[in-house]
Amino acid sequence: LLPDQAVQPLPKQENAQHILNFHDGEEQVVDSELMDPPDLKLNSELAIVDRMAKKEIRRLEAEVGKWSIVVEQVTGQPSPDFDNQTLAVLRGRLVRYLMRSREITVGRAAQEHTVDVDLTLEGPASKVSRKQAVIKLTNSGEFYLANEGSRPVMVNGKAIITGEMARLANNTVVEFCNLRFVFLINLELIEAIRTEAAKNQFVAKQ
């Protein structure tokens, strides 16, 4: 400004509206009004999905100790059949089922039904019963298969019908509705189990 100039304030009008600056506008914004209203239906569906996922995780965690599956086509490199926890192996064309407990169920898994050995991972299993068979290791170290399904199970070419049992020796061929497997026994581990059982019986008799 020049020495003879001065800034005069604007006259205030009684009815004039107050002009908001940025700070005033920021204070009047309500955060909750900027957010979309909650979608109750979506939240309900997400909660259901979350519960189902947790239930499935608990189911899988409970079954890890019973069995595991090795899909050899993933790497193309066959891994050893046995370790110190594997009693036997049900070996198919694509999948190997490792038997790590004395009793396992074989069949077709469904949404509300689980089995230790899900044959759908090997191939078409629509004709397989949900609980087709039970494979059990006895105290004497022998493996037996009991047919609990509606269709026969072939053991070394012999039909085992519903309610019947068959002994499974090493290299036994087992067929569930055209899904063929070879039953392999961890002979070293089974022999160790038999030896330990014999020792326990001897101690008990004394």
PDB file of C-alpha atoms in Angstrom:
ATOM      1  CA  LEU A   1       0.000   0.000   0.000  1.00  0.00           C
ATOM      2  CA  LEU A   2       1.017   3.556  -0.604  1.00  0.00           C
ATOM      3  CA  PRO A   3       1.546   5.811   2.408  1.00  0.00           C
ATOM      4  CA  ASP A   4      -1.773   7.541   1.844  1.00  0.00           C
ATOM      5  CA  GLN A   5      -3.738   4.290   1.402  1.00  0.00           C
ATOM      6  CA  ALA A   6      -5.426   2.179   4.094  1.00  0.00           C
ATOM      7  CA  VAL A   7      -7.443  -1.019   4.259  1.00  0.00           C
ATOM      8  CA  GLN A   8     -10.961  -0.533   5.449  1.00  0.00           C
ATOM      9  CA  PRO A   9     -12.897  -3.545   6.861  1.00  0.00           C
ATOM     10  CA  LEU A  10     -16.011  -4.588   4.986  1.00  0.00           C
ATOM     11  CA  PRO A  11     -19.198  -3.413   6.563  1.00  0.00           C
ATOM     12  CA  LYS A  12     -21.048  -6.113   8.450  1.00  0.00           C
ATOM     13  CA  GLN A  13     -24.603  -6.781   7.510  1.00  0.00           C
ATOM     14  CA  GLU A  14     -26.899  -7.918  10.224  1.00  0.00           C
ATOM     15  CA  ASN A  15     -28.597 -10.562   8.049  1.00  0.00           C
ATOM     16  CA  ALA A  16     -25.512 -11.645   6.155  1.00  0.00           C
ATOM     17  CA  GLN A  17     -24.702 -15.394   6.322  1.00  0.00           C
ATOM     18  CA  HIS A  18     -21.420 -16.434   7.870  1.00  0.00           C
ATOM     19  CA  ILE A  19     -18.987 -17.734   5.243  1.00  0.00           C
ATOM     20  CA  LEU A  20     -17.494 -21.050   6.356  1.00  0.00           C
ATOM     21  CA  ASN A  21     -13.807 -21.613   6.102  1.00  0.00           C
ATOM     22  CA  PHE A  22     -12.155 -25.071   5.803  1.00  0.00           C
ATOM     23  CA  HIS A  23     -11.690 -25.459   9.552  1.00  0.00           C
ATOM     24  CA  ASP A  24     -15.351 -24.706  10.244  1.00  0.00           C
ATOM     25  CA  GLY A  25     -16.491 -27.203   7.617  1.00  0.00           C
ATOM     26  CA  GLU A  26     -14.197 -29.919   8.948  1.00  0.00           C
ATOM     27  CA  GLU A  27     -15.643 -29.584  12.432  1.00  0.00           C
ATOM     28  CA  GLN A  28     -19.191 -29.969  11.170  1.00  0.00           C
ATOM     29  CA  VAL A  29     -18.523 -33.202   9.269  1.00  0.00           C
ATOM     30  CA  VAL A  30     -19.782 -36.266  11.122  1.00  0.00           C
ATOM     31  CA  ASP A  31     -17.661 -39.327  10.319  1.00  0.00           C
ATOM     32  CA  SER A  32     -20.539 -41.754  10.795  1.00  0.00           C
ATOM     33  CA  GLU A  33     -22.515 -39.982   8.078  1.00  0.00           C
ATOM     34  CA  LEU A  34     -19.751 -40.628   5.548  1.00  0.00           C
ATOM     35  CA  MET A  35     -19.861 -44.422   6.071  1.00  0.00           C
ATOM     36  CA  ASP A  36     -22.248 -46.727   4.283  1.00  0.00           C
ATOM     37  CA  PRO A  37     -24.933 -48.229   6.493  1.00  0.00           C
ATOM     38  CA  PRO A  38     -24.074 -51.768   7.700  1.00  0.00           C
ATOM     39  CA  ASP A  39     -25.192 -54.584   5.402  1.00  0.00           C
ATOM     40  CA  LEU A  40     -26.803 -56.979   7.876  1.00  0.00           C
ATOM     41  CA  LYS A  41     -27.314 -59.734   5.290  1.00  0.00           C
ATOM     42  CA  LEU A  42     -23.688 -59.594   4.157  1.00  0.00           C
ATOM     43  CA  ASN A  43     -22.422 -59.617   7.739  1.00  0.00           C
ATOM     44  CA  SER A  44     -24.585 -62.658   8.493  1.00  0.00           C
ATOM     45  CA  GLU A  45     -23.266 -64.529   5.439  1.00  0.00           C
ATOM     46  CA  LEU A  46     -19.665 -63.691   6.344  1.00  0.00           C
ATOM     47  CA  ALA A  47     -20.220 -64.946   9.881  1.00  0.00           C
ATOM     48  CA  ILE A  48     -21.619 -68.250   8.544  1.00  0.00           C
ATOM     49  CA  VAL A  49     -18.670 -68.680   6.157  1.00  0.00           C
ATOM     50  CA  ASP A  50     -16.249 -67.949   8.998  1.00  0.00           C
ATOM     51  CA  ARG A  51     -17.865 -70.574  11.262  1.00  0.00           C
ATOM     52  CA  MET A  52     -17.805 -73.164   8.468  1.00  0.00           C
ATOM     53  CA  ALA A  53     -14.137 -72.459   7.756  1.00  0.00           C
ATOM     54  CA  LYS A  54     -13.226 -72.831  11.436  1.00  0.00           C
ATOM     55  CA  LYS A  55     -15.219 -76.077  11.651  1.00  0.00           C
ATOM     56  CA  GLU A  56     -13.410 -77.475   8.610  1.00  0.00           C
ATOM     57  CA  ILE A  57     -10.020 -76.496  10.045  1.00  0.00           C
ATOM     58  CA  ARG A  58     -10.823 -78.274  13.331  1.00  0.00           C
ATOM     59  CA  ARG A  59     -11.941 -81.379  11.404  1.00  0.00           C
ATOM     60  CA  LEU A  60      -8.744 -81.482   9.362  1.00  0.00           C
ATOM     61  CA  GLU A  61      -6.581 -80.914  12.425  1.00  0.00           C
ATOM     62  CA  ALA A  62      -8.299 -83.844  14.159  1.00  0.00           C
ATOM     63  CA  GLU A  63      -7.603 -86.147  11.216  1.00  0.00           C
ATOM     64  CA  VAL A  64      -3.958 -85.266  10.653  1.00  0.00           C
ATOM     65  CA  GLY A  65      -2.865 -87.827  13.222  1.00  0.00           C
ATOM     66  CA  LYS A  66      -4.841 -90.602  11.538  1.00  0.00           C
ATOM     67  CA  TRP A  67      -3.856 -90.358   7.910  1.00  0.00           C
ATOM     68  CA  SER A  68      -2.138 -88.333   5.260  1.00  0.00           C
ATOM     69  CA  ILE A  69      -2.199 -88.306   1.499  1.00  0.00           C
ATOM     70  CA  VAL A  70       0.674 -88.033  -0.918  1.00  0.00           C
ATOM     71  CA  VAL A  71      -0.149 -87.048  -4.509  1.00  0.00           C
ATOM     72  CA  GLU A  72       2.874 -88.074  -6.550  1.00  0.00           C
ATOM     73  CA  GLN A  73       1.813 -86.325  -9.765  1.00  0.00           C
ATOM     74  CA  VAL A  74       2.505 -82.946  -8.179  1.00  0.00           C
ATOM     75  CA  THR A  75       6.267 -83.465  -8.165  1.00  0.00           C
ATOM     76  CA  GLY A  76       6.627 -86.559 -10.301  1.00  0.00           C
ATOM     77  CA  GLN A  77       9.057 -87.936  -7.721  1.00  0.00           C
ATOM     78  CA  PRO A  78       7.855 -90.949  -5.735  1.00  0.00           C
ATOM     79  CA  SER A  79       8.632 -90.606  -2.045  1.00  0.00           C
ATOM     80  CA  PRO A  80       9.422 -93.491   0.319  1.00  0.00           C
ATOM     81  CA  ASP A  81       6.337 -95.502   1.260  1.00  0.00           C
ATOM     82  CA  PHE A  82       7.111 -95.809   4.943  1.00  0.00           C
ATOM     83  CA  ASP A  83       8.386 -93.859   7.891  1.00  0.00           C
ATOM     84  CA  ASN A  84       8.423 -94.721  11.578  1.00  0.00           C
ATOM     85  CA  GLN A  85       4.748 -93.735  11.969  1.00  0.00           C
ATOM     86  CA  THR A  86       3.223 -95.437   8.917  1.00  0.00           C
ATOM     87  CA  LEU A  87       1.774 -98.891   9.555  1.00  0.00           C
ATOM     88  CA  ALA A  88       0.701 -99.543   5.984  1.00  0.00           C
ATOM     89  CA  VAL A  89       0.004 -97.828   2.673  1.00  0.00           C
ATOM     90  CA  LEU A  90      -2.983 -98.093   0.359  1.00  0.00           C
ATOM     91  CA  ARG A  91      -1.292 -97.250  -2.917  1.00  0.00           C
ATOM     92  CA  GLY A  92      -3.355 -96.210  -5.933  1.00  0.00           C
ATOM     93  CA  ARG A  93      -2.525 -94.912  -9.378  1.00  0.00           C
ATOM     94  CA  LEU A  94      -2.519 -91.266  -8.310  1.00  0.00           C
ATOM     95  CA  VAL A  95      -2.684 -91.228  -4.529  1.00  0.00           C
ATOM     96  CA  ARG A  96      -1.081 -93.015  -1.604  1.00  0.00           C
ATOM     97  CA  TYR A  97      -3.034 -93.197   1.653  1.00  0.00           C
ATOM     98  CA  LEU A  98      -0.777 -93.604   4.684  1.00  0.00           C
ATOM     99  CA  MET A  99      -2.286 -95.636   7.518  1.00  0.00           C
ATOM    100  CA  ARG A 100      -1.022 -94.187  10.793  1.00  0.00           C
ATOM    101  CA  SER A 101      -3.594 -95.504  13.242  1.00  0.00           C
ATOM    102  CA  ARG A 102      -4.762 -99.019  14.034  1.00  0.00           C
ATOM    103  CA  GLU A 103      -8.169 -98.496  12.458  1.00  0.00           C
ATOM    104  CA  ILE A 104      -9.213 -96.349   9.485  1.00  0.00           C
ATOM    105  CA  THR A 105     -12.435 -95.904   7.524  1.00  0.00           C
ATOM    106  CA  VAL A 106     -12.507 -96.033   3.740  1.00  0.00           C
ATOM    107  CA  GLY A 107     -15.237 -94.508   1.595  1.00  0.00           C
ATOM    108  CA  ARG A 108     -16.564 -91.360  -0.027  1.00  0.00           C
ATOM    109  CA  ALA A 109     -16.501 -88.106   1.900  1.00  0.00           C
ATOM    110  CA  ALA A 110     -19.545 -85.831   1.808  1.00  0.00           C
ATOM    111  CA  GLN A 111     -20.466 -82.475   3.313  1.00  0.00           C
ATOM    112  CA  GLU A 112     -21.731 -83.974   6.571  1.00  0.00           C
ATOM    113  CA  HIS A 113     -19.707 -87.189   6.481  1.00  0.00           C
ATOM    114  CA  THR A 114     -15.966 -87.700   6.769  1.00  0.00           C
ATOM    115  CA  VAL A 115     -13.783 -90.760   6.301  1.00  0.00           C
ATOM    116  CA  ASP A 116     -10.098 -91.352   6.911  1.00  0.00           C
ATOM    117  CA  VAL A 117      -9.517 -92.452   3.301  1.00  0.00           C
ATOM    118  CA  ASP A 118     -11.533 -90.444   0.772  1.00  0.00           C
ATOM    119  CA  LEU A 119     -11.506 -92.456  -2.463  1.00  0.00           C
ATOM    120  CA  THR A 120     -12.741 -89.486  -4.526  1.00  0.00           C
ATOM    121  CA  LEU A 121      -9.148 -88.229  -4.537  1.00  0.00           C
ATOM    122  CA  GLU A 122      -8.103 -91.267  -6.589  1.00  0.00           C
ATOM    123  CA  GLY A 123     -10.864 -91.121  -9.205  1.00  0.00           C
ATOM    124  CA  PRO A 124     -14.616 -91.383  -9.879  1.00  0.00           C
ATOM    125  CA  ALA A 125     -16.170 -92.761  -6.701  1.00  0.00           C
ATOM    126  CA  SER A 126     -19.898 -92.118  -7.109  1.00  0.00           C
ATOM    127  CA  LYS A 127     -20.642 -95.840  -6.648  1.00  0.00           C
ATOM    128  CA  VAL A 128     -18.541 -96.094  -3.483  1.00  0.00           C
ATOM    129  CA  SER A 129     -20.494 -96.033  -0.228  1.00  0.00           C
ATOM    130  CA  ARG A 130     -19.856 -93.186   2.160  1.00  0.00           C
ATOM    131  CA  LYS A 131     -18.472 -95.778   4.574  1.00  0.00           C
ATOM    132  CA  GLN A 132     -17.342 -98.573   2.305  1.00  0.00           C
ATOM    133  CA  ALA A 133     -14.887-100.414   4.517  1.00  0.00           C
ATOM    134  CA  VAL A 134     -12.844-100.446   7.701  1.00  0.00           C
ATOM    135  CA  ILE A 135      -9.204-101.532   7.770  1.00  0.00           C
ATOM    136  CA  LYS A 136      -7.972-102.597  11.194  1.00  0.00           C
ATOM    137  CA  LEU A 137      -4.704-103.784  12.674  1.00  0.00           C
ATOM    138  CA  THR A 138      -5.238-106.440  15.336  1.00  0.00           C
ATOM    139  CA  ASN A 139      -3.137-106.924  18.460  1.00  0.00           C
ATOM    140  CA  SER A 140      -1.463-109.902  16.796  1.00  0.00           C
ATOM    141  CA  GLY A 141      -0.157-107.686  13.967  1.00  0.00           C
ATOM    142  CA  GLU A 142      -2.609-108.807  11.289  1.00  0.00           C
ATOM    143  CA  PHE A 143      -4.546-106.452   9.018  1.00  0.00           C
ATOM    144  CA  TYR A 144      -8.193-107.095   8.209  1.00  0.00           C
ATOM    145  CA  LEU A 145     -10.660-105.350   5.920  1.00  0.00           C
ATOM    146  CA  ALA A 146     -14.374-105.381   6.806  1.00  0.00           C
ATOM    147  CA  ASN A 147     -16.843-104.451   4.076  1.00  0.00           C
ATOM    148  CA  GLU A 148     -19.476-102.098   5.495  1.00  0.00           C
ATOM    149  CA  GLY A 149     -20.695-100.695   2.172  1.00  0.00           C
ATOM    150  CA  SER A 150     -23.489-101.713  -0.167  1.00  0.00           C
ATOM    151  CA  ARG A 151     -21.204-103.014  -2.923  1.00  0.00           C
ATOM    152  CA  PRO A 152     -18.585-105.797  -2.856  1.00  0.00           C
ATOM    153  CA  VAL A 153     -14.908-105.053  -2.301  1.00  0.00           C
ATOM    154  CA  MET A 154     -12.480-107.126  -4.354  1.00  0.00           C
ATOM    155  CA  VAL A 155      -9.484-108.526  -2.428  1.00  0.00           C
ATOM    156  CA  ASN A 156      -7.001-110.307  -4.703  1.00  0.00           C
ATOM    157  CA  GLY A 157      -9.859-110.960  -7.138  1.00  0.00           C
ATOM    158  CA  LYS A 158     -12.245-112.367  -4.513  1.00  0.00           C
ATOM    159  CA  ALA A 159     -15.483-110.500  -3.810  1.00  0.00           C
ATOM    160  CA  ILE A 160     -15.954-109.546  -0.167  1.00  0.00           C
ATOM    161  CA  ILE A 161     -19.644-108.753   0.275  1.00  0.00           C
ATOM    162  CA  THR A 162     -21.313-106.594   2.907  1.00  0.00           C
ATOM    163  CA  GLY A 163     -20.607-107.849   6.420  1.00  0.00           C
ATOM    164  CA  GLU A 164     -17.672-110.050   5.438  1.00  0.00           C
ATOM    165  CA  MET A 165     -14.004-109.665   6.364  1.00  0.00           C
ATOM    166  CA  ALA A 166     -10.763-110.477   4.596  1.00  0.00           C
ATOM    167  CA  ARG A 167      -7.162-110.595   5.784  1.00  0.00           C
ATOM    168  CA  LEU A 168      -4.816-108.166   4.042  1.00  0.00           C
ATOM    169  CA  ALA A 169      -1.301-109.446   3.505  1.00  0.00           C
ATOM    170  CA  ASN A 170       1.559-107.444   2.055  1.00  0.00           C
ATOM    171  CA  ASN A 171       1.035-106.583  -1.649  1.00  0.00           C
ATOM    172  CA  THR A 172      -2.671-107.447  -1.518  1.00  0.00           C
ATOM    173  CA  VAL A 173      -4.664-105.930  -4.405  1.00  0.00           C
ATOM    174  CA  VAL A 174      -7.828-104.203  -3.135  1.00  0.00           C
ATOM    175  CA  GLU A 175     -10.467-102.827  -5.501  1.00  0.00           C
ATOM    176  CA  PHE A 176     -13.292-100.445  -4.545  1.00  0.00           C
ATOM    177  CA  CYS A 177     -15.747-100.049  -7.447  1.00  0.00           C
ATOM    178  CA  ASN A 178     -13.034-100.119 -10.154  1.00  0.00           C
ATOM    179  CA  LEU A 179     -10.593 -98.073  -8.074  1.00  0.00           C
ATOM    180  CA  ARG A 180      -7.627-100.384  -7.640  1.00  0.00           C
ATOM    181  CA  PHE A 181      -5.036-100.181  -4.866  1.00  0.00           C
ATOM    182  CA  VAL A 182      -2.123-102.222  -3.572  1.00  0.00           C
ATOM    183  CA  PHE A 183      -1.963-102.674   0.207  1.00  0.00           C
ATOM    184  CA  LEU A 184       1.638-102.445   1.409  1.00  0.00           C
ATOM    185  CA  ILE A 185       2.646-103.268   4.985  1.00  0.00           C
ATOM    186  CA  ASN A 186       5.513-101.708   6.883  1.00  0.00           C
ATOM    187  CA  LEU A 187       6.928-105.098   7.846  1.00  0.00           C
ATOM    188  CA  GLU A 188       9.692-103.734  10.083  1.00  0.00           C
ATOM    189  CA  LEU A 189       7.310-101.613  12.144  1.00  0.00           C
ATOM    190  CA  ILE A 190       4.725-104.405  12.417  1.00  0.00           C
ATOM    191  CA  GLU A 191       7.409-106.847  13.544  1.00  0.00           C
ATOM    192  CA  ALA A 192       8.502-104.348  16.201  1.00  0.00           C
ATOM    193  CA  ILE A 193       4.883-104.031  17.373  1.00  0.00           C
ATOM    194  CA  ARG A 194       4.541-107.823  17.572  1.00  0.00           C
ATOM    195  CA  THR A 195       7.765-108.097  19.548  1.00  0.00           C
ATOM    196  CA  GLU A 196       6.651-105.424  21.988  1.00  0.00           C
ATOM    197  CA  ALA A 197       3.254-107.103  22.393  1.00  0.00           C
ATOM    198  CA  ALA A 198       4.932-110.429  23.105  1.00  0.00           C
ATOM    199  CA  LYS A 199       7.134-108.824  25.758  1.00  0.00           C
ATOM    200  CA  ASN A 200       4.112-107.260  27.439  1.00  0.00           C
ATOM    201  CA  GLN A 201       2.295-110.605  27.491  1.00  0.00           C
ATOM    202  CA  PHE A 202       5.356-112.298  29.002  1.00  0.00           C
ATOM    203  CA  VAL A 203       5.614-109.654  31.733  1.00  0.00           C
ATOM    204  CA  ALA A 204       1.895-109.911  32.442  1.00  0.00           C
ATOM    205  CA  LYS A 205       2.125-113.675  32.909  1.00  0.00           C
ATOM    206  CA  GLN A 206       4.925-113.280  35.438  1.00  0.00           C
TER     207      GLN A 206
END
